PDB file of C-alpha atoms and ligand atoms in Angstrom:
ATOM      1  CA  MET A  18     -97.010  24.215 -12.934  1.00  0.00           C
ATOM      2  CA  SER A  19     -94.826  25.694 -10.160  1.00  0.00           C
ATOM      3  CA  LEU A  20     -91.229  25.080 -11.151  1.00  0.00           C
ATOM      4  CA  VAL A  21     -88.141  25.115  -8.975  1.00  0.00           C
ATOM      5  CA  LEU A  22     -84.733  24.368 -10.495  1.00  0.00           C
ATOM      6  CA  PHE A  23     -81.887  23.331  -8.204  1.00  0.00           C
ATOM      7  CA  GLY A  24     -78.480  23.759  -9.799  1.00  0.00           C
ATOM      8  CA  HIS A  25     -75.218  25.632 -10.003  1.00  0.00           C
ATOM      9  CA  PRO A  26     -74.772  28.589 -12.379  1.00  0.00           C
ATOM     10  CA  PHE A  27     -71.374  27.234 -13.568  1.00  0.00           C
ATOM     11  CA  SER A  28     -72.566  23.635 -14.079  1.00  0.00           C
ATOM     12  CA  SER A  29     -72.828  22.393 -17.651  1.00  0.00           C
ATOM     13  CA  TYR A  30     -75.884  20.234 -17.034  1.00  0.00           C
ATOM     14  CA  THR A  31     -77.601  23.062 -15.147  1.00  0.00           C
ATOM     15  CA  TRP A  32     -77.020  25.205 -18.242  1.00  0.00           C
ATOM     16  CA  LYS A  33     -78.803  22.616 -20.356  1.00  0.00           C
ATOM     17  CA  ALA A  34     -81.942  22.891 -18.217  1.00  0.00           C
ATOM     18  CA  LEU A  35     -81.694  26.693 -17.940  1.00  0.00           C
ATOM     19  CA  ILE A  36     -81.350  27.092 -21.722  1.00  0.00           C
ATOM     20  CA  ALA A  37     -84.609  25.152 -22.184  1.00  0.00           C
ATOM     21  CA  LEU A  38     -86.392  27.206 -19.512  1.00  0.00           C
ATOM     22  CA  TYR A  39     -85.205  30.432 -21.175  1.00  0.00           C
ATOM     23  CA  GLU A  40     -86.266  29.120 -24.593  1.00  0.00           C
ATOM     24  CA  ALA A  41     -89.739  28.341 -23.223  1.00  0.00           C
ATOM     25  CA  ARG A  42     -89.916  31.684 -21.340  1.00  0.00           C
ATOM     26  CA  THR A  43     -91.395  29.749 -18.450  1.00  0.00           C
ATOM     27  CA  PRO A  44     -91.278  31.378 -14.998  1.00  0.00           C
ATOM     28  CA  PHE A  45     -89.355  29.364 -12.406  1.00  0.00           C
ATOM     29  CA  GLU A  46     -87.461  29.777  -9.160  1.00  0.00           C
ATOM     30  CA  PHE A  47     -83.722  29.061  -9.307  1.00  0.00           C
ATOM     31  CA  ARG A  48     -82.225  27.622  -6.138  1.00  0.00           C
ATOM     32  CA  ASN A  49     -78.471  27.903  -6.240  1.00  0.00           C
ATOM     33  CA  ILE A  50     -76.529  25.062  -4.647  1.00  0.00           C
ATOM     34  CA  ALA A  51     -73.126  26.668  -5.208  1.00  0.00           C
ATOM     35  CA  GLY A  52     -70.574  25.458  -2.672  1.00  0.00           C
ATOM     36  CA  ASN A  53     -71.403  26.231   0.957  1.00  0.00           C
ATOM     37  CA  GLU A  54     -73.099  29.526   0.139  1.00  0.00           C
ATOM     38  CA  TYR A  55     -76.684  28.243   0.347  1.00  0.00           C
ATOM     39  CA  PRO A  56     -76.801  25.287   2.779  1.00  0.00           C
ATOM     40  CA  GLU A  57     -80.608  25.405   2.954  1.00  0.00           C
ATOM     41  CA  ASN A  58     -80.857  24.933  -0.814  1.00  0.00           C
ATOM     42  CA  GLU A  59     -78.444  22.017  -0.755  1.00  0.00           C
ATOM     43  CA  ALA A  60     -80.340  20.322   2.097  1.00  0.00           C
ATOM     44  CA  ALA A  61     -83.673  20.698   0.263  1.00  0.00           C
ATOM     45  CA  PHE A  62     -82.091  19.410  -2.965  1.00  0.00           C
ATOM     46  CA  LEU A  63     -80.604  16.303  -1.319  1.00  0.00           C
ATOM     47  CA  LYS A  64     -83.972  15.449   0.237  1.00  0.00           C
ATOM     48  CA  TYR A  65     -85.446  15.241  -3.232  1.00  0.00           C
ATOM     49  CA  TRP A  66     -82.437  13.564  -4.876  1.00  0.00           C
ATOM     50  CA  PRO A  67     -79.954  11.901  -2.522  1.00  0.00           C
ATOM     51  CA  VAL A  68     -77.742  10.948  -5.493  1.00  0.00           C
ATOM     52  CA  GLY A  69     -76.752  14.617  -5.506  1.00  0.00           C
ATOM     53  CA  LYS A  70     -76.433  15.130  -9.266  1.00  0.00           C
ATOM     54  CA  PHE A  71     -77.785  18.393 -10.559  1.00  0.00           C
ATOM     55  CA  PRO A  72     -79.809  19.944 -12.096  1.00  0.00           C
ATOM     56  CA  LEU A  73     -83.002  18.802 -10.451  1.00  0.00           C
ATOM     57  CA  LEU A  74     -86.405  20.212 -11.369  1.00  0.00           C
ATOM     58  CA  VAL A  75     -89.264  20.150  -8.887  1.00  0.00           C
ATOM     59  CA  ASP A  76     -92.681  20.633 -10.480  1.00  0.00           C
ATOM     60  CA  ASP A  77     -95.462  21.165  -7.942  1.00  0.00           C
ATOM     61  CA  GLY A  78     -93.444  19.108  -5.453  1.00  0.00           C
ATOM     62  CA  VAL A  79     -92.657  16.297  -7.893  1.00  0.00           C
ATOM     63  CA  PRO A  80     -88.926  15.843  -8.620  1.00  0.00           C
ATOM     64  CA  VAL A  81     -87.756  15.444 -12.226  1.00  0.00           C
ATOM     65  CA  MET A  82     -84.198  14.153 -12.602  1.00  0.00           C
ATOM     66  CA  GLU A  83     -81.799  14.148 -15.578  1.00  0.00           C
ATOM     67  CA  SER A  84     -81.223  17.203 -17.723  1.00  0.00           C
ATOM     68  CA  SER A  85     -82.589  15.722 -20.978  1.00  0.00           C
ATOM     69  CA  ILE A  86     -85.843  14.802 -19.248  1.00  0.00           C
ATOM     70  CA  ILE A  87     -86.025  18.234 -17.618  1.00  0.00           C
ATOM     71  CA  VAL A  88     -85.636  19.852 -21.057  1.00  0.00           C
ATOM     72  CA  GLU A  89     -88.446  17.707 -22.452  1.00  0.00           C
ATOM     73  CA  HIS A  90     -90.604  18.455 -19.393  1.00  0.00           C
ATOM     74  CA  VAL A  91     -90.293  22.246 -19.564  1.00  0.00           C
ATOM     75  CA  ALA A  92     -89.902  22.714 -23.335  1.00  0.00           C
ATOM     76  CA  PRO A  93     -91.435  19.825 -25.287  1.00  0.00           C
ATOM     77  CA  GLN A  94     -91.289  22.004 -28.401  1.00  0.00           C
ATOM     78  CA  LEU A  95     -87.500  21.417 -28.401  1.00  0.00           C
ATOM     79  CA  ILE A  96     -88.187  17.840 -29.585  1.00  0.00           C
ATOM     80  CA  PRO A  97     -89.520  17.833 -33.173  1.00  0.00           C
ATOM     81  CA  ASP A  98     -92.874  16.184 -33.901  1.00  0.00           C
ATOM     82  CA  ASP A  99     -91.353  14.363 -36.852  1.00  0.00           C
ATOM     83  CA  ARG A 100     -90.358  10.949 -35.537  1.00  0.00           C
ATOM     84  CA  SER A 101     -87.121  10.443 -37.449  1.00  0.00           C
ATOM     85  CA  LEU A 102     -85.944  13.995 -36.739  1.00  0.00           C
ATOM     86  CA  ALA A 103     -86.803  13.500 -33.048  1.00  0.00           C
ATOM     87  CA  LEU A 104     -84.627  10.377 -33.040  1.00  0.00           C
ATOM     88  CA  GLU A 105     -81.711  12.323 -34.464  1.00  0.00           C
ATOM     89  CA  VAL A 106     -82.204  15.098 -31.897  1.00  0.00           C
ATOM     90  CA  ARG A 107     -82.175  12.563 -29.066  1.00  0.00           C
ATOM     91  CA  MET A 108     -79.144  10.795 -30.532  1.00  0.00           C
ATOM     92  CA  LEU A 109     -77.155  14.033 -30.765  1.00  0.00           C
ATOM     93  CA  ASP A 110     -78.227  14.870 -27.200  1.00  0.00           C
ATOM     94  CA  ARG A 111     -76.775  11.547 -25.998  1.00  0.00           C
ATOM     95  CA  ILE A 112     -73.603  12.034 -28.063  1.00  0.00           C
ATOM     96  CA  PHE A 113     -72.956  15.506 -26.636  1.00  0.00           C
ATOM     97  CA  ASP A 114     -73.533  14.277 -23.072  1.00  0.00           C
ATOM     98  CA  ASN A 115     -71.780  10.917 -23.254  1.00  0.00           C
ATOM     99  CA  HIS A 116     -68.977  11.569 -25.723  1.00  0.00           C
ATOM    100  CA  VAL A 117     -68.214  15.272 -25.228  1.00  0.00           C
ATOM    101  CA  MET A 118     -69.325  16.197 -21.706  1.00  0.00           C
ATOM    102  CA  THR A 119     -68.330  12.949 -19.978  1.00  0.00           C
ATOM    103  CA  PRO A 120     -64.650  13.022 -21.062  1.00  0.00           C
ATOM    104  CA  THR A 121     -64.560  16.767 -20.402  1.00  0.00           C
ATOM    105  CA  GLN A 122     -65.874  16.206 -16.871  1.00  0.00           C
ATOM    106  CA  ALA A 123     -63.277  13.441 -16.369  1.00  0.00           C
ATOM    107  CA  VAL A 124     -60.393  15.802 -17.147  1.00  0.00           C
ATOM    108  CA  VAL A 125     -61.898  18.507 -14.925  1.00  0.00           C
ATOM    109  CA  ALA A 126     -62.497  16.036 -12.065  1.00  0.00           C
ATOM    110  CA  GLU A 127     -58.853  14.947 -12.122  1.00  0.00           C
ATOM    111  CA  HIS A 128     -57.861  18.586 -11.534  1.00  0.00           C
ATOM    112  CA  LEU A 129     -60.200  19.201  -8.583  1.00  0.00           C
ATOM    113  CA  PRO A 130     -58.371  18.850  -5.244  1.00  0.00           C
ATOM    114  CA  PHE A 131     -61.621  18.132  -3.386  1.00  0.00           C
ATOM    115  CA  ILE A 132     -62.182  15.117  -5.663  1.00  0.00           C
ATOM    116  CA  THR A 133     -58.620  13.762  -5.834  1.00  0.00           C
ATOM    117  CA  GLN A 134     -55.235  14.629  -4.365  1.00  0.00           C
ATOM    118  CA  SER A 135     -53.496  12.332  -6.839  1.00  0.00           C
ATOM    119  CA  PRO A 136     -54.729  12.923 -10.419  1.00  0.00           C
ATOM    120  CA  ASP A 137     -55.052   9.783 -12.546  1.00  0.00           C
ATOM    121  CA  GLY A 138     -52.876  10.583 -15.568  1.00  0.00           C
ATOM    122  CA  ALA A 139     -54.095   7.566 -17.525  1.00  0.00           C
ATOM    123  CA  ARG A 140     -57.732   8.626 -17.080  1.00  0.00           C
ATOM    124  CA  ILE A 141     -56.849  12.104 -18.354  1.00  0.00           C
ATOM    125  CA  VAL A 142     -55.113  10.641 -21.426  1.00  0.00           C
ATOM    126  CA  ARG A 143     -58.106   8.380 -22.175  1.00  0.00           C
ATOM    127  CA  ALA A 144     -60.539  11.294 -21.834  1.00  0.00           C
ATOM    128  CA  ARG A 145     -58.446  13.488 -24.144  1.00  0.00           C
ATOM    129  CA  GLN A 146     -58.299  10.650 -26.677  1.00  0.00           C
ATOM    130  CA  ALA A 147     -62.098  10.403 -26.501  1.00  0.00           C
ATOM    131  CA  LEU A 148     -62.375  14.108 -27.361  1.00  0.00           C
ATOM    132  CA  ASP A 149     -59.893  13.599 -30.215  1.00  0.00           C
ATOM    133  CA  LYS A 150     -62.223  10.939 -31.621  1.00  0.00           C
ATOM    134  CA  ILE A 151     -65.487  12.837 -31.304  1.00  0.00           C
ATOM    135  CA  TYR A 152     -64.306  16.197 -32.717  1.00  0.00           C
ATOM    136  CA  PRO A 153     -63.838  14.889 -36.312  1.00  0.00           C
ATOM    137  CA  TRP A 154     -67.113  12.961 -36.097  1.00  0.00           C
ATOM    138  CA  LEU A 155     -68.963  16.119 -35.076  1.00  0.00           C
ATOM    139  CA  GLU A 156     -67.143  18.147 -37.745  1.00  0.00           C
ATOM    140  CA  ALA A 157     -68.525  15.808 -40.434  1.00  0.00           C
ATOM    141  CA  ARG A 158     -71.981  15.681 -38.862  1.00  0.00           C
ATOM    142  CA  LEU A 159     -72.381  19.446 -38.496  1.00  0.00           C
ATOM    143  CA  GLN A 160     -71.159  20.320 -41.978  1.00  0.00           C
ATOM    144  CA  GLY A 161     -73.599  22.705 -43.640  1.00  0.00           C
ATOM    145  CA  ARG A 162     -75.893  22.805 -40.605  1.00  0.00           C
ATOM    146  CA  ARG A 163     -76.963  25.811 -38.619  1.00  0.00           C
ATOM    147  CA  TRP A 164     -78.137  23.782 -35.615  1.00  0.00           C
ATOM    148  CA  ALA A 165     -77.129  20.299 -34.456  1.00  0.00           C
ATOM    149  CA  ALA A 166     -80.147  18.450 -35.882  1.00  0.00           C
ATOM    150  CA  GLY A 167     -82.663  19.931 -38.308  1.00  0.00           C
ATOM    151  CA  ASP A 168     -83.347  23.593 -39.016  1.00  0.00           C
ATOM    152  CA  GLU A 169     -84.519  24.570 -35.525  1.00  0.00           C
ATOM    153  CA  PHE A 170     -82.812  24.988 -32.159  1.00  0.00           C
ATOM    154  CA  THR A 171     -83.581  21.772 -30.236  1.00  0.00           C
ATOM    155  CA  LEU A 172     -82.700  19.615 -27.242  1.00  0.00           C
ATOM    156  CA  ALA A 173     -79.547  18.646 -29.171  1.00  0.00           C
ATOM    157  CA  ASP A 174     -78.375  22.276 -29.057  1.00  0.00           C
ATOM    158  CA  CYS A 175     -79.242  22.541 -25.339  1.00  0.00           C
ATOM    159  CA  ALA A 176     -76.707  19.708 -24.878  1.00  0.00           C
ATOM    160  CA  GLY A 177     -74.274  20.851 -27.563  1.00  0.00           C
ATOM    161  CA  ALA A 178     -73.791  24.353 -26.144  1.00  0.00           C
ATOM    162  CA  PRO A 179     -72.489  23.515 -22.649  1.00  0.00           C
ATOM    163  CA  SER A 180     -70.581  20.398 -23.679  1.00  0.00           C
ATOM    164  CA  LEU A 181     -68.664  22.166 -26.472  1.00  0.00           C
ATOM    165  CA  PHE A 182     -68.197  25.292 -24.334  1.00  0.00           C
ATOM    166  CA  TYR A 183     -66.290  23.327 -21.687  1.00  0.00           C
ATOM    167  CA  ALA A 184     -64.708  20.715 -23.986  1.00  0.00           C
ATOM    168  CA  ASP A 185     -62.998  23.516 -25.894  1.00  0.00           C
ATOM    169  CA  TRP A 186     -61.649  24.897 -22.609  1.00  0.00           C
ATOM    170  CA  VAL A 187     -60.236  21.477 -21.712  1.00  0.00           C
ATOM    171  CA  GLN A 188     -58.952  20.616 -25.200  1.00  0.00           C
ATOM    172  CA  GLU A 189     -59.267  23.348 -27.790  1.00  0.00           C
ATOM    173  CA  ILE A 190     -61.060  22.227 -30.949  1.00  0.00           C
ATOM    174  CA  PRO A 191     -58.337  22.196 -33.625  1.00  0.00           C
ATOM    175  CA  ALA A 192     -58.562  24.913 -36.301  1.00  0.00           C
ATOM    176  CA  GLN A 193     -59.010  22.253 -39.009  1.00  0.00           C
ATOM    177  CA  PHE A 194     -62.502  21.556 -37.613  1.00  0.00           C
ATOM    178  CA  ALA A 195     -63.874  24.843 -38.874  1.00  0.00           C
ATOM    179  CA  ASP A 196     -67.546  23.766 -39.003  1.00  0.00           C
ATOM    180  CA  LEU A 197     -67.472  22.496 -35.429  1.00  0.00           C
ATOM    181  CA  ARG A 198     -65.807  25.691 -34.233  1.00  0.00           C
ATOM    182  CA  ALA A 199     -68.341  27.764 -36.161  1.00  0.00           C
ATOM    183  CA  TYR A 200     -71.224  25.779 -34.663  1.00  0.00           C
ATOM    184  CA  ARG A 201     -69.812  26.326 -31.166  1.00  0.00           C
ATOM    185  CA  GLY A 202     -69.589  30.070 -31.803  1.00  0.00           C
ATOM    186  CA  ARG A 203     -73.105  30.189 -33.263  1.00  0.00           C
ATOM    187  CA  VAL A 204     -74.736  28.256 -30.457  1.00  0.00           C
ATOM    188  CA  LEU A 205     -72.928  30.327 -27.798  1.00  0.00           C
ATOM    189  CA  ALA A 206     -74.278  33.497 -29.425  1.00  0.00           C
ATOM    190  CA  HIS A 207     -77.880  32.225 -29.295  1.00  0.00           C
ATOM    191  CA  PRO A 208     -79.706  34.429 -26.718  1.00  0.00           C
ATOM    192  CA  SER A 209     -80.727  31.711 -24.214  1.00  0.00           C
ATOM    193  CA  VAL A 210     -77.193  30.288 -24.305  1.00  0.00           C
ATOM    194  CA  ALA A 211     -75.467  33.689 -24.122  1.00  0.00           C
ATOM    195  CA  ARG A 212     -77.563  34.363 -21.024  1.00  0.00           C
ATOM    196  CA  VAL A 213     -76.343  31.254 -19.121  1.00  0.00           C
ATOM    197  CA  VAL A 214     -72.752  31.955 -20.177  1.00  0.00           C
ATOM    198  CA  ASP A 215     -73.059  35.520 -18.825  1.00  0.00           C
ATOM    199  CA  GLU A 216     -74.721  34.431 -15.587  1.00  0.00           C
ATOM    200  CA  ALA A 217     -71.802  32.059 -14.937  1.00  0.00           C
ATOM    201  CA  ARG A 218     -69.039  34.634 -15.468  1.00  0.00           C
ATOM    202  CA  PRO A 219     -68.594  35.359 -11.725  1.00  0.00           C
ATOM    203  CA  TYR A 220     -67.679  31.683 -11.204  1.00  0.00           C
ATOM    204  CA  ARG A 221     -65.014  31.356 -13.895  1.00  0.00           C
ATOM    205  CA  HIS A 222     -62.126  31.538 -11.430  1.00  0.00           C
ATOM    206  CA  PHE A 223     -63.307  28.140 -10.091  1.00  0.00           C
ATOM    207  CA  PHE A 224     -62.413  26.405 -13.366  1.00  0.00           C
ATOM    208  CA  PRO A 225     -59.559  24.173 -12.195  1.00  0.00           C
ATOM    209  CA  LEU A 226     -57.544  24.180 -15.433  1.00  0.00           C
ATOM    210  CA  GLY A 227     -57.749  27.993 -15.585  1.00  0.00           C
ATOM    211  CA  ALA A 228     -60.465  29.680 -17.663  1.00  0.00           C
ATOM    212  CA  PRO A 229     -59.090  30.900 -21.006  1.00  0.00           C
ATOM    213  CA  ASP A 230     -59.423  34.604 -21.750  1.00  0.00           C
ATOM    214  CA  ARG A 231     -62.220  34.229 -24.327  1.00  0.00           C
ATOM    215  CA  ASP A 232     -65.895  33.302 -24.706  1.00  0.00           C
TER     216      ASP A 232
HETATM  217  N1  LIG B 329     -76.884  12.695 -16.347  1.00  0.00           N
HETATM  218  C1  LIG B 329     -77.005  13.832 -15.473  1.00  0.00           C
HETATM  219  C2  LIG B 329     -75.596  14.384 -15.189  1.00  0.00           C
HETATM  220  C3  LIG B 329     -75.621  15.465 -14.146  1.00  0.00           C
HETATM  221  C4  LIG B 329     -74.220  15.833 -13.657  1.00  0.00           C
HETATM  222  O1  LIG B 329     -73.237  15.120 -13.865  1.00  0.00           O
HETATM  223  N2  LIG B 329     -74.159  16.986 -12.994  1.00  0.00           N
HETATM  224  C5  LIG B 329     -72.913  17.420 -12.373  1.00  0.00           C
HETATM  225  C6  LIG B 329     -72.820  18.936 -12.450  1.00  0.00           C
HETATM  226  S1  LIG B 329     -72.627  19.539 -14.107  1.00  0.00           S
HETATM  227  C7  LIG B 329     -72.941  17.057 -10.913  1.00  0.00           C
HETATM  228  O2  LIG B 329     -73.997  16.837 -10.358  1.00  0.00           O
HETATM  229  N3  LIG B 329     -71.793  17.043 -10.257  1.00  0.00           N
HETATM  230  C8  LIG B 329     -71.724  16.823  -8.838  1.00  0.00           C
HETATM  231  C9  LIG B 329     -71.440  15.406  -8.470  1.00  0.00           C
HETATM  232  O3  LIG B 329     -71.165  14.580  -9.354  1.00  0.00           O
HETATM  233  O4  LIG B 329     -71.463  15.133  -7.271  1.00  0.00           O
HETATM  234  C10 LIG B 329     -77.898  14.891 -16.123  1.00  0.00           C
HETATM  235  O5  LIG B 329     -77.992  14.917 -17.373  1.00  0.00           O
HETATM  236  O6  LIG B 329     -78.559  15.652 -15.410  1.00  0.00           O
END
């Protein structure tokens, strides 16, 4: 297996793939597609995946798209063998991506001048309402749990870490959701996650809503 990961060090979905690679301790080459800094990396990436969404893994020349599939490809041990637990892990993975990261990305996108010059206020309100709905659901779900699903760190945590990291920056998790806030703190302290957070520090000034002075 010769692995190349195309991505951006500040990208939430790139984090998800990197966390799994760090968990698996698998050697790989990272090809940064940050802005205009590495045009050769971006050109190679777009040849493999013209859609342009990252991360993208290339394994011995074969492209693997979608962060959840990349996680499963490089670290199958992050999906439990037990079938019902595996279902819960996959469900939480989808919930973090679709109901935490998607509204978070929507708010961020409306603040990026290279995406829009006229932010859609209604879209921002809808996205914030979506976060308001998922926070209490997650609070109830995570009660008494160390990790998102089961006793081990899994794919669900690979998705939970970046989505909650950025969601909290966009719309701080209210203090009343103590278990959710504690989970976020715990998962961010996990070594593979702390590593991606640290590697992204030089890019924090790009956060369009202004990076808070924490984390
Ligand atoms: N479902 C995809 C989502 C990937 C995604 O949205 N990546 C963002 C970066 S975090 C992206 O490619 N943004 C650039 C764009 O949309 O053009 C996955 O899980 O890999």
